[in-house]
PDB file of N, CA and C in Angstrom:
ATOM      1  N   UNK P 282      19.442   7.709 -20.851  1.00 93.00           N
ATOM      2  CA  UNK P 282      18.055   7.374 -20.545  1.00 93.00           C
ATOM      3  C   UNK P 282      17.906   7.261 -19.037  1.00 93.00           C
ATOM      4  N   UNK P 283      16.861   7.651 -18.568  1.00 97.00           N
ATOM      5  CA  UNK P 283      16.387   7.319 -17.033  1.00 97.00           C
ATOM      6  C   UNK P 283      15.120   6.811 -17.230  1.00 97.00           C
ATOM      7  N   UNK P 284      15.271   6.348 -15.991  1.00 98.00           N
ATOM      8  CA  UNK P 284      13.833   5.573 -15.428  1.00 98.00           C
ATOM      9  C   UNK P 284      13.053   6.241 -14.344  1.00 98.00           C
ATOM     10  N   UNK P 285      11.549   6.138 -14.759  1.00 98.00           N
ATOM     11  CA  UNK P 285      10.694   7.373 -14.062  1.00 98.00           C
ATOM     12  C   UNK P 285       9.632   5.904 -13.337  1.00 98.00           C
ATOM     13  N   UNK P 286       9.535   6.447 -12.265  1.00 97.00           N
ATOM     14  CA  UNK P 286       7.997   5.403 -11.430  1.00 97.00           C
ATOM     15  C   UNK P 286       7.366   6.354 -11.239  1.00 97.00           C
ATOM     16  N   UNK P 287       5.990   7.052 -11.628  1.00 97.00           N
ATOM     17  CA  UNK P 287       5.319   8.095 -11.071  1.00 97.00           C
ATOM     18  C   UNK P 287       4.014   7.289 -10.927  1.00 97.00           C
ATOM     19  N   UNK P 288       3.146   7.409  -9.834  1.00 97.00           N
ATOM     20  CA  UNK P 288       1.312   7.363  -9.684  1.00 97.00           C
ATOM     21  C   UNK P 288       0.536   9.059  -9.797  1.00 97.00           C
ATOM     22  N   UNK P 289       0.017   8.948 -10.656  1.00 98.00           N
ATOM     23  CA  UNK P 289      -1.363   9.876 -11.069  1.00 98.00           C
ATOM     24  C   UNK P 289      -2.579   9.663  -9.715  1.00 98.00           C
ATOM     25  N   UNK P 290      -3.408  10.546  -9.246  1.00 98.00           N
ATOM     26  CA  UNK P 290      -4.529  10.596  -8.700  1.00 98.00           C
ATOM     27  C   UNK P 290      -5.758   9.942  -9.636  1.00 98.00           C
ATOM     28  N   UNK P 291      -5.275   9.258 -10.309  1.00 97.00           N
ATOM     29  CA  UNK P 291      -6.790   8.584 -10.914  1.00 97.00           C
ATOM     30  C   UNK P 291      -6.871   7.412 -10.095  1.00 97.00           C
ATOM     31  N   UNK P 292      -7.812   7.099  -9.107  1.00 94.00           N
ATOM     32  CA  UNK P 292      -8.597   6.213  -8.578  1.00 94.00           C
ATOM     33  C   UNK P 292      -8.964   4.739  -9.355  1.00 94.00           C
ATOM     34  N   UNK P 293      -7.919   3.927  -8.845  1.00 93.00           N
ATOM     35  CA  UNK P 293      -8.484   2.312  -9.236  1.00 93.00           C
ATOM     36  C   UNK P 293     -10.185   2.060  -9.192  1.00 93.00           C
ATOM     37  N   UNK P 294     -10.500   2.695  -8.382  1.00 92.00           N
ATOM     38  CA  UNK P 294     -12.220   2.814  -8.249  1.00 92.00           C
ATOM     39  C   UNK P 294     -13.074   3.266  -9.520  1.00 92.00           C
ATOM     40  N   UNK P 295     -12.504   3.934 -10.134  1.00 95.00           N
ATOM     41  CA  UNK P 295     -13.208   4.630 -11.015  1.00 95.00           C
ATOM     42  C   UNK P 295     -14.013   4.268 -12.010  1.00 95.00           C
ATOM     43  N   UNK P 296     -15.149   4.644 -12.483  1.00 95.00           N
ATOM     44  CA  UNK P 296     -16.216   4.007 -13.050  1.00 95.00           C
ATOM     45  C   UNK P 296     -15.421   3.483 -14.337  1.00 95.00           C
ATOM     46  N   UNK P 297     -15.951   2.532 -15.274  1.00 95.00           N
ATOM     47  CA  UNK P 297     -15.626   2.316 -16.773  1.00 95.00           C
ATOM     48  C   UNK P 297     -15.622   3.600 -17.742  1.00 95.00           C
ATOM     49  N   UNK P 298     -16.465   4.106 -17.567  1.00 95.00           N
ATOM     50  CA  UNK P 298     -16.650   5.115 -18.144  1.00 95.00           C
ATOM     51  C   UNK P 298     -15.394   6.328 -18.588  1.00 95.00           C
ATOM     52  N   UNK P 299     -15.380   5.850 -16.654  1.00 96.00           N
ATOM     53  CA  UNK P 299     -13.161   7.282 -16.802  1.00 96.00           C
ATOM     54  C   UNK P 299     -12.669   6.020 -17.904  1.00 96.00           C
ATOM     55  N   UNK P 300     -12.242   4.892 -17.353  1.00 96.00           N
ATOM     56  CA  UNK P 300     -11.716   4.072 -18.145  1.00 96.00           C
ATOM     57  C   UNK P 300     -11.620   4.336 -19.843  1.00 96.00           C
ATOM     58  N   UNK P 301     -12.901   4.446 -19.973  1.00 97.00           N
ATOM     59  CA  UNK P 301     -13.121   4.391 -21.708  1.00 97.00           C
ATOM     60  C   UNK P 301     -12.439   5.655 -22.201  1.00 97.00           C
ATOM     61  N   UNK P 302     -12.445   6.525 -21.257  1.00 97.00           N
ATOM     62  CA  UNK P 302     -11.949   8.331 -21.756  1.00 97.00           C
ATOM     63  C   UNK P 302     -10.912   8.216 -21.746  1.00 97.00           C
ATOM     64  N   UNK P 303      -9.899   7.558 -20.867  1.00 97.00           N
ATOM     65  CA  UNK P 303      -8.628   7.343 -20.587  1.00 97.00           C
ATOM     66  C   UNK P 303      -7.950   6.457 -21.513  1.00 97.00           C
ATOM     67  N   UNK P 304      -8.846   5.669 -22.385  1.00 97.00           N
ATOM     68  CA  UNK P 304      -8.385   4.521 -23.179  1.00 97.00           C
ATOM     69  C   UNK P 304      -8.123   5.270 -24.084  1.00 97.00           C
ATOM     70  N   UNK P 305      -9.117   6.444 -24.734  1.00 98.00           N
ATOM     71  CA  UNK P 305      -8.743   7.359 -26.008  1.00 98.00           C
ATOM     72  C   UNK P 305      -7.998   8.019 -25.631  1.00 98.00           C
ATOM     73  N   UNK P 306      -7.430   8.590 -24.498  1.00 98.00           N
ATOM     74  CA  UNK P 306      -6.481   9.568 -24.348  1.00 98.00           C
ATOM     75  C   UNK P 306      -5.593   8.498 -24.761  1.00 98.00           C
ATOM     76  N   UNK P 307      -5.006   7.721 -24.251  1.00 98.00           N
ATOM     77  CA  UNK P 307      -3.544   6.568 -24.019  1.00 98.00           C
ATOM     78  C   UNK P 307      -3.459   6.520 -26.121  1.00 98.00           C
ATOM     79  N   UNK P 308      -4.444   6.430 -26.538  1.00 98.00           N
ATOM     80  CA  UNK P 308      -4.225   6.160 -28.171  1.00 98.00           C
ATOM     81  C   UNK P 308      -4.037   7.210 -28.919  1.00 98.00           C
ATOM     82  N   UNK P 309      -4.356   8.716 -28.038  1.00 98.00           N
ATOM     83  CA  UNK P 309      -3.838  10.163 -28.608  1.00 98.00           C
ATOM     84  C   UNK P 309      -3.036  10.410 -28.535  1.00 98.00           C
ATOM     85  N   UNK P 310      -1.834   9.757 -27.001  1.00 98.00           N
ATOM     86  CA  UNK P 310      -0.848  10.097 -27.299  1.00 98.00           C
ATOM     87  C   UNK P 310       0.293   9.885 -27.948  1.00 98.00           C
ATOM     88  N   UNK P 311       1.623  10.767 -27.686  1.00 97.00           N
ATOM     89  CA  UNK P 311       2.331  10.857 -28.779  1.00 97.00           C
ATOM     90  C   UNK P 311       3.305   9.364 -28.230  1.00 97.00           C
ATOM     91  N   UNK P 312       3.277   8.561 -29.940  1.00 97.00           N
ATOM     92  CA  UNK P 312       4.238   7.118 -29.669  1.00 97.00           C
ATOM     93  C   UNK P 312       3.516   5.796 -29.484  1.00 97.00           C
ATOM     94  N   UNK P 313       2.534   6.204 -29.129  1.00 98.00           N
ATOM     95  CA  UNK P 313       1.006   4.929 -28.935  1.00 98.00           C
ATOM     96  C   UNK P 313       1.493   4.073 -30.008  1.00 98.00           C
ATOM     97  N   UNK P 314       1.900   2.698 -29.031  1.00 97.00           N
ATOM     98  CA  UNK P 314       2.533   1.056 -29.413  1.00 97.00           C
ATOM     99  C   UNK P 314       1.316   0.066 -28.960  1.00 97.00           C
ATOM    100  N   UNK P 315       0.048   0.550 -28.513  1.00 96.00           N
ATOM    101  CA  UNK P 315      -1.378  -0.433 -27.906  1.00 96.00           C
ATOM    102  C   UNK P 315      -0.979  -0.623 -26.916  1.00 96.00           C
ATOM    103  N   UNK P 316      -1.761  -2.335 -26.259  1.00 96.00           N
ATOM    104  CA  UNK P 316      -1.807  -2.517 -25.317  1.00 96.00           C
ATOM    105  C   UNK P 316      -1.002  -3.771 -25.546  1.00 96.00           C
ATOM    106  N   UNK P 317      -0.209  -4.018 -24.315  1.00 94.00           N
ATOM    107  CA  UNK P 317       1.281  -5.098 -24.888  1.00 94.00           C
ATOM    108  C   UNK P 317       0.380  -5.927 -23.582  1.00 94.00           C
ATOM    109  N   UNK P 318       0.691  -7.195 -23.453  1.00 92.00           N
ATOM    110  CA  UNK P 318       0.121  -7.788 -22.213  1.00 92.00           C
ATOM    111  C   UNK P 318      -1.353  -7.120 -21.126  1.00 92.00           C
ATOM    112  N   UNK P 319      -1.595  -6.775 -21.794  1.00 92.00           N
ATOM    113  CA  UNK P 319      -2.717  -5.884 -21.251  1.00 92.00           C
ATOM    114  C   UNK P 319      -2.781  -4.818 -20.466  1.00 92.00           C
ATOM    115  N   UNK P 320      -1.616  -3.972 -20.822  1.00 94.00           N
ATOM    116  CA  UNK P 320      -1.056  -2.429 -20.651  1.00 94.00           C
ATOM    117  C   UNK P 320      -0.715  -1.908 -21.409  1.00 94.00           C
ATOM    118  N   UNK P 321      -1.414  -0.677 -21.454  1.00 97.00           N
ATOM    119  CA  UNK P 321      -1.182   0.752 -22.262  1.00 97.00           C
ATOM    120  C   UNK P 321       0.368   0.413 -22.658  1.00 97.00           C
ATOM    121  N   UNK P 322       0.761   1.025 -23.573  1.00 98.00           N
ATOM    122  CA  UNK P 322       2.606   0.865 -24.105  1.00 98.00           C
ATOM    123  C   UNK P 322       2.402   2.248 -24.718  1.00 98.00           C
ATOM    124  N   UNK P 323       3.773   2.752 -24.553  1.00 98.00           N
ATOM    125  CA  UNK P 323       4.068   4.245 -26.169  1.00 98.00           C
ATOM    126  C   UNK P 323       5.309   3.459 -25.759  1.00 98.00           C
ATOM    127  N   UNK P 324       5.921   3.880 -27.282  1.00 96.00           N
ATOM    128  CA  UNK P 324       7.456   3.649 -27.650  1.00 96.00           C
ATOM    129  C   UNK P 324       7.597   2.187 -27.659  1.00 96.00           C
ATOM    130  N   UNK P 325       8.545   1.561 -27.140  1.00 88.00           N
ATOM    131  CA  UNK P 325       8.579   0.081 -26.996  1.00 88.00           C
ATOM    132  C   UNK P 325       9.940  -0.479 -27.953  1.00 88.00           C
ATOM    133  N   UNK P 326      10.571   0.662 -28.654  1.00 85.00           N
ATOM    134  CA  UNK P 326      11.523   0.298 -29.179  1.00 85.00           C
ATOM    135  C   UNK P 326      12.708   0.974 -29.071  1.00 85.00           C
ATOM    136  N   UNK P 327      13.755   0.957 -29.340  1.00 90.00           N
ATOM    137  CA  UNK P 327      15.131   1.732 -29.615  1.00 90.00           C
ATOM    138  C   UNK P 327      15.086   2.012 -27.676  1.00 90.00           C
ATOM    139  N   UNK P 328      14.848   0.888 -27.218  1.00 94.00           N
ATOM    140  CA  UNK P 328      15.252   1.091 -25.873  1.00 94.00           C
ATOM    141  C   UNK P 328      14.394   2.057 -25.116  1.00 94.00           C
ATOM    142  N   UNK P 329      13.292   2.873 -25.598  1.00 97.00           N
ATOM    143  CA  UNK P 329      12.658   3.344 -24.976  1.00 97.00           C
ATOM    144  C   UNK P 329      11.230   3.072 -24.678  1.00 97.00           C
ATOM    145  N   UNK P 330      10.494   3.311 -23.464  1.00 98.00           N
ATOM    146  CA  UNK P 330       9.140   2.287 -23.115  1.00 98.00           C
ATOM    147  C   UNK P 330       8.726   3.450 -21.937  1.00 98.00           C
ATOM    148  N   UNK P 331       7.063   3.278 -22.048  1.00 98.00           N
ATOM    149  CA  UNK P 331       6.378   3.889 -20.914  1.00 98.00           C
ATOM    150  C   UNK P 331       5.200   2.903 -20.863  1.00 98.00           C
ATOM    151  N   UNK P 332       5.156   2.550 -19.753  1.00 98.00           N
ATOM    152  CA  UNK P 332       3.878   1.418 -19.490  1.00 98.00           C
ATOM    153  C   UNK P 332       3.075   1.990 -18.404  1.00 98.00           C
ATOM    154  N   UNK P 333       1.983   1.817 -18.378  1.00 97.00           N
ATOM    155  CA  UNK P 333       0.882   2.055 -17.621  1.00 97.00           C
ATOM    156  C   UNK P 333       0.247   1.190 -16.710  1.00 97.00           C
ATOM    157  N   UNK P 334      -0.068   0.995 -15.397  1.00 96.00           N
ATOM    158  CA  UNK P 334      -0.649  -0.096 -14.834  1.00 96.00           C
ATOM    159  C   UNK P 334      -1.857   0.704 -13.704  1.00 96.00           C
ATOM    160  N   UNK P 335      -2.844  -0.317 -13.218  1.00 95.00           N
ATOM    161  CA  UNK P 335      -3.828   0.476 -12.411  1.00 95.00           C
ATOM    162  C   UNK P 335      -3.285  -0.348 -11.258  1.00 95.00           C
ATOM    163  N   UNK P 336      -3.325   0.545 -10.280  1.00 94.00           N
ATOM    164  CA  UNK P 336      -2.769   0.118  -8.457  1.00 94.00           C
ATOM    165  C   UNK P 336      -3.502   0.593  -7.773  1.00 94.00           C
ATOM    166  N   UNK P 337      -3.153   0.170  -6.534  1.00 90.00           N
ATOM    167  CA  UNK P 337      -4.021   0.583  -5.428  1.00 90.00           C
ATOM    168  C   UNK P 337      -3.621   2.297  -5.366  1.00 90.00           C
ATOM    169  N   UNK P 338      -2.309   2.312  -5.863  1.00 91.00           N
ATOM    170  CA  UNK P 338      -2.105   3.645  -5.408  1.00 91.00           C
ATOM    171  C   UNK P 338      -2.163   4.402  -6.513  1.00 91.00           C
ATOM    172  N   UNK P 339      -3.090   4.360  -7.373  1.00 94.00           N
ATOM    173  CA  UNK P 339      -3.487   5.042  -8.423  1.00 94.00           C
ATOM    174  C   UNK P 339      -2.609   4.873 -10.003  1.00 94.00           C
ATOM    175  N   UNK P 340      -3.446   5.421 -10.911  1.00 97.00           N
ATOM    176  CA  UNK P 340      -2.551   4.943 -11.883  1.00 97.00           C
ATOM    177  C   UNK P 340      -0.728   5.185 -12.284  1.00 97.00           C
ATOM    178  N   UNK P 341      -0.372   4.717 -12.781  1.00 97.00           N
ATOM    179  CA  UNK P 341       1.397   4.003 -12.314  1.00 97.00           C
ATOM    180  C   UNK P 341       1.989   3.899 -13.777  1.00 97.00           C
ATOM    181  N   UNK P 342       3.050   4.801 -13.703  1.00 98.00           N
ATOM    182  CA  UNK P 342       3.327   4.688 -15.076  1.00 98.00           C
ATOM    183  C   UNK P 342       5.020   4.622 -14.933  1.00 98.00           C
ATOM    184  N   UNK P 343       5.382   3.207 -15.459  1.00 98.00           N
ATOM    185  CA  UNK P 343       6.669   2.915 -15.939  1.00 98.00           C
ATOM    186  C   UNK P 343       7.186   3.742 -17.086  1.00 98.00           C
ATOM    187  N   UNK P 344       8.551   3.967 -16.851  1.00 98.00           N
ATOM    188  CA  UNK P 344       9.388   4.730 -17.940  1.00 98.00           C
ATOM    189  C   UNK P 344      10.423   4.721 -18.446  1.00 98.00           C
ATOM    190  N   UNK P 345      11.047   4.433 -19.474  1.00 98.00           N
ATOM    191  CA  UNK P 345      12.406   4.553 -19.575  1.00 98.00           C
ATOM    192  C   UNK P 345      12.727   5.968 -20.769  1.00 98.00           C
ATOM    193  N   UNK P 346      13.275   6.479 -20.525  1.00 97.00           N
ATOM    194  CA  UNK P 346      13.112   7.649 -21.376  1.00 97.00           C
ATOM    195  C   UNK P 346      14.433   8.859 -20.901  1.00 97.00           C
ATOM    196  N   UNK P 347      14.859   9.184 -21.767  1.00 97.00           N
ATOM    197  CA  UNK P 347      15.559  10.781 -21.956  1.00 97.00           C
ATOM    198  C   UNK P 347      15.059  11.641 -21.076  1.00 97.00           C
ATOM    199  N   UNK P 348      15.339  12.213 -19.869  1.00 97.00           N
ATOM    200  CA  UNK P 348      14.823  13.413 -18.876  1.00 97.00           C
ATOM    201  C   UNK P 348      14.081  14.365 -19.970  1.00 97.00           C
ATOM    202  N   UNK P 349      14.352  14.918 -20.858  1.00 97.00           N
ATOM    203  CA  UNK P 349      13.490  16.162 -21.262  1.00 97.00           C
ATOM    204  C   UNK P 349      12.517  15.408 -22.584  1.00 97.00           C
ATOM    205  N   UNK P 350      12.412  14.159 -22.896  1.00 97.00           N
ATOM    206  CA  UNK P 350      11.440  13.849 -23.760  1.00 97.00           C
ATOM    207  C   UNK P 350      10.505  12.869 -22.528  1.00 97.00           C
ATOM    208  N   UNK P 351      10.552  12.557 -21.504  1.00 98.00           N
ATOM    209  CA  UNK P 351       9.943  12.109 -20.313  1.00 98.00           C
ATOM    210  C   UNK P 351       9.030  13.281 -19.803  1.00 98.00           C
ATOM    211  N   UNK P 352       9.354  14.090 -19.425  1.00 98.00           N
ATOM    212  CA  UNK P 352       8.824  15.321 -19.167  1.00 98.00           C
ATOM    213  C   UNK P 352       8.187  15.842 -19.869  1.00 98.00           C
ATOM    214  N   UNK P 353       8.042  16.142 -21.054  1.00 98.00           N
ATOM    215  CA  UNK P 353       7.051  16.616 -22.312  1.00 98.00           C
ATOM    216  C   UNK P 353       6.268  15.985 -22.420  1.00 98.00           C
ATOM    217  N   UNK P 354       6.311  14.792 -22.379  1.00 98.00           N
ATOM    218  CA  UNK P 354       5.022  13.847 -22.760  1.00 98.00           C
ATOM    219  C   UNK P 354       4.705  13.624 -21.035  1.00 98.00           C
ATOM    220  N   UNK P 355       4.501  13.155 -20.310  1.00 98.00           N
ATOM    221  CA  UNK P 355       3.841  13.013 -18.915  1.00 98.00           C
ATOM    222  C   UNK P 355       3.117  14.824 -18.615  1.00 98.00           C
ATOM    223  N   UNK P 356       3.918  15.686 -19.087  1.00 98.00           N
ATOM    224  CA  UNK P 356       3.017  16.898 -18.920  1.00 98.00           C
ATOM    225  C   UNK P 356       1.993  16.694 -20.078  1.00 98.00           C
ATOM    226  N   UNK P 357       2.271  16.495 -20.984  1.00 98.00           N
ATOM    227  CA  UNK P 357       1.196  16.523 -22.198  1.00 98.00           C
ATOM    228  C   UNK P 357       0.244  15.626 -21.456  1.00 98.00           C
ATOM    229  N   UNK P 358       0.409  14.998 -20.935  1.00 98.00           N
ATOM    230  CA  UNK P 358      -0.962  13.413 -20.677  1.00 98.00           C
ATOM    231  C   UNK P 358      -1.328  13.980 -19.321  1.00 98.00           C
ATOM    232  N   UNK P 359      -0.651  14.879 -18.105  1.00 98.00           N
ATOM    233  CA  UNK P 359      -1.398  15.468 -17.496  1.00 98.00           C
ATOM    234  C   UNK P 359      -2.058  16.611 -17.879  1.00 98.00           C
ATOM    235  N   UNK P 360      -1.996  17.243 -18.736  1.00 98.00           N
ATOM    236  CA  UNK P 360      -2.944  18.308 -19.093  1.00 98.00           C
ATOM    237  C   UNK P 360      -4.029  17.857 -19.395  1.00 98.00           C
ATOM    238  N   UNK P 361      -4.073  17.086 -20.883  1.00 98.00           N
ATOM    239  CA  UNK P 361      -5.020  16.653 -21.415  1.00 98.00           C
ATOM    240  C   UNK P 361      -5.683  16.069 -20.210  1.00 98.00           C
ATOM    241  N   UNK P 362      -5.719  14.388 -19.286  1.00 98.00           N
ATOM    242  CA  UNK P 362      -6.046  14.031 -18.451  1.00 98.00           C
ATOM    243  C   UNK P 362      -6.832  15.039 -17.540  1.00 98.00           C
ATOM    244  N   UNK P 363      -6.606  16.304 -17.262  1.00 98.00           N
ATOM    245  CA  UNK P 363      -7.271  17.357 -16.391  1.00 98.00           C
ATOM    246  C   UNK P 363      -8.598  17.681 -16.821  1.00 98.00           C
ATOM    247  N   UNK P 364      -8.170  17.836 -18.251  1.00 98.00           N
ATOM    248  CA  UNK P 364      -9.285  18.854 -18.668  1.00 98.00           C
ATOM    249  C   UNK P 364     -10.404  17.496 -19.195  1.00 98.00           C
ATOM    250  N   UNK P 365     -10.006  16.253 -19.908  1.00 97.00           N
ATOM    251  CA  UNK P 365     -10.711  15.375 -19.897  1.00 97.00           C
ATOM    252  C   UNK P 365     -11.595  14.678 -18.506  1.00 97.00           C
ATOM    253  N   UNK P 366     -10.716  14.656 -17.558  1.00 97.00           N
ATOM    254  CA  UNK P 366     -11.884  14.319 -16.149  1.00 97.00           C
ATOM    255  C   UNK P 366     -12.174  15.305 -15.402  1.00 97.00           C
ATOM    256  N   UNK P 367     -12.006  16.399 -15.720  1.00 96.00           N
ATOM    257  CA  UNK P 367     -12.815  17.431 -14.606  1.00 96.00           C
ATOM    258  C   UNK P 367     -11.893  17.854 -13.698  1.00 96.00           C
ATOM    259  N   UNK P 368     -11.074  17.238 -13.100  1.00 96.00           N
ATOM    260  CA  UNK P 368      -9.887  17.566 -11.842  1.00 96.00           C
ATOM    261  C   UNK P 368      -8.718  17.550 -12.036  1.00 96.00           C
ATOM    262  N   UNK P 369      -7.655  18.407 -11.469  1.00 97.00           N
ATOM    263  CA  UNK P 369      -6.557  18.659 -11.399  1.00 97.00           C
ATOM    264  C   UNK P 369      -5.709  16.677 -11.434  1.00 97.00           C
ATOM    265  N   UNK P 370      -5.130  16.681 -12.237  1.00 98.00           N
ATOM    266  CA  UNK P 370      -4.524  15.434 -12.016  1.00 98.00           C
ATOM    267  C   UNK P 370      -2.734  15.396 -12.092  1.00 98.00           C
ATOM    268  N   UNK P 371      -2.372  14.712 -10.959  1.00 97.00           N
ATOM    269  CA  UNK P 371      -0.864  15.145 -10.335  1.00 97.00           C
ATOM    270  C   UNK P 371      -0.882  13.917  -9.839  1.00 97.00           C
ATOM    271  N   UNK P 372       0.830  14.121  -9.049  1.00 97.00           N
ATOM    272  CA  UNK P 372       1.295  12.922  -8.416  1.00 97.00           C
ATOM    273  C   UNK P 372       0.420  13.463  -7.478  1.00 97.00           C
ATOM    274  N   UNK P 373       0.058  12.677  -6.416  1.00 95.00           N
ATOM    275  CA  UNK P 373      -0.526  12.574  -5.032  1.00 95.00           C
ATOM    276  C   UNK P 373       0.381  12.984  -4.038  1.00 95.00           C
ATOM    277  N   UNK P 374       1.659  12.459  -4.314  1.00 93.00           N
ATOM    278  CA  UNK P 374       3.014  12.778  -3.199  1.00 93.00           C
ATOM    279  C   UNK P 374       3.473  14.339  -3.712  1.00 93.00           C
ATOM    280  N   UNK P 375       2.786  15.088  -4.620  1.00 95.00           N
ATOM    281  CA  UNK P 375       2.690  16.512  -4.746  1.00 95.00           C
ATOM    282  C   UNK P 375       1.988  17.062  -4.591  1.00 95.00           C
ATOM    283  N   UNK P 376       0.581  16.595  -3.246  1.00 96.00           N
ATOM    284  CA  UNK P 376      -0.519  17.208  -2.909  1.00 96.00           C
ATOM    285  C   UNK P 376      -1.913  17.102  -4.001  1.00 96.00           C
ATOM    286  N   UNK P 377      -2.138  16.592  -4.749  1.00 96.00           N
ATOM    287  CA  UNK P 377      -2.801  15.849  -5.811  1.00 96.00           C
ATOM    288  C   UNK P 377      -3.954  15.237  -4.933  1.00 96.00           C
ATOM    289  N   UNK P 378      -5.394  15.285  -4.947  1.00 94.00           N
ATOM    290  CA  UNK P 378      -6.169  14.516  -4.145  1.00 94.00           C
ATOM    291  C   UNK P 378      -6.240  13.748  -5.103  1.00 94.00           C
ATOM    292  N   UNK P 379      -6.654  12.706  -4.492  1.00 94.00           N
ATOM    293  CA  UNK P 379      -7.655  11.985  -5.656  1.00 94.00           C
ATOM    294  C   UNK P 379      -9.302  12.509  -5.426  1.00 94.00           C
ATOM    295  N   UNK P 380      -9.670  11.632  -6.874  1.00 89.00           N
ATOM    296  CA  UNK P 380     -11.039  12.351  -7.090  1.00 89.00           C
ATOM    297  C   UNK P 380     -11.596  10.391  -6.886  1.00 89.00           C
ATOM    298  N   UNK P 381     -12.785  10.604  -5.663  1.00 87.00           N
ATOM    299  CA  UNK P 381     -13.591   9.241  -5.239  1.00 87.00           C
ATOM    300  C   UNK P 381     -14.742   9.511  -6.214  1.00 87.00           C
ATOM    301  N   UNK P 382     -15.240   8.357  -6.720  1.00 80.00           N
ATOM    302  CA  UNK P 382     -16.611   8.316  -7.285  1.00 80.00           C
ATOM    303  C   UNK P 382     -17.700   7.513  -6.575  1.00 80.00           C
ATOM    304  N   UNK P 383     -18.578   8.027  -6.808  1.00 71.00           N
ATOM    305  CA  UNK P 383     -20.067   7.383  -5.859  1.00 71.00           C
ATOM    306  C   UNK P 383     -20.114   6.041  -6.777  1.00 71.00           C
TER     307      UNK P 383
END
């Protein structure tokens, strides 16, 4: 198992609205355990966990996970995530803008 720290370009700023879209994505995906302390969870057992938190530096996702089942699912939740908000969504430290809302 390894441990992944990645931030997404989704903006702590962002209206409720991303929020609410983002809440159904987090429950589409694959392993969805709810919200444990008041963060998104998948997995949570047999030693494996991905947690979600909102930061200044955009959303932040804890991991403990197998390199090639880590990777399948964080691509799966950036795809979907793209095509659900309109913009390319990436790490930021891979050229990723973020997207500001009025």
């Amino acid at each position: 198992m390894e441990i992944y720290n990645i931030n997404l370009n989704i903006h702590y700023s962002a209206p409720q609205e991303v929020w609410d879209k983002l809440e159904r994505l987090y429950r589409e995906m694959p392993n969805w355990n709810n919200f444990v302390n008041g963060c998104p969870q998948w997995y949570g057992s047999d030693g494996k966990l991905i947690e979600v938190s909102i930061e200044s530096s955009g959303l932040q996702f804890y991991a403990k996970l197998p390199s090639e089942e880590w990777n399948e699912w964080i691509t799966i939740f950036k795809n979907r995530a793209t095509k659900l908000l309109g913009y390319e969504v990436g790490e930021p430290e891979d050229g990723f803008e973020f997207h500001y809302y009025d």
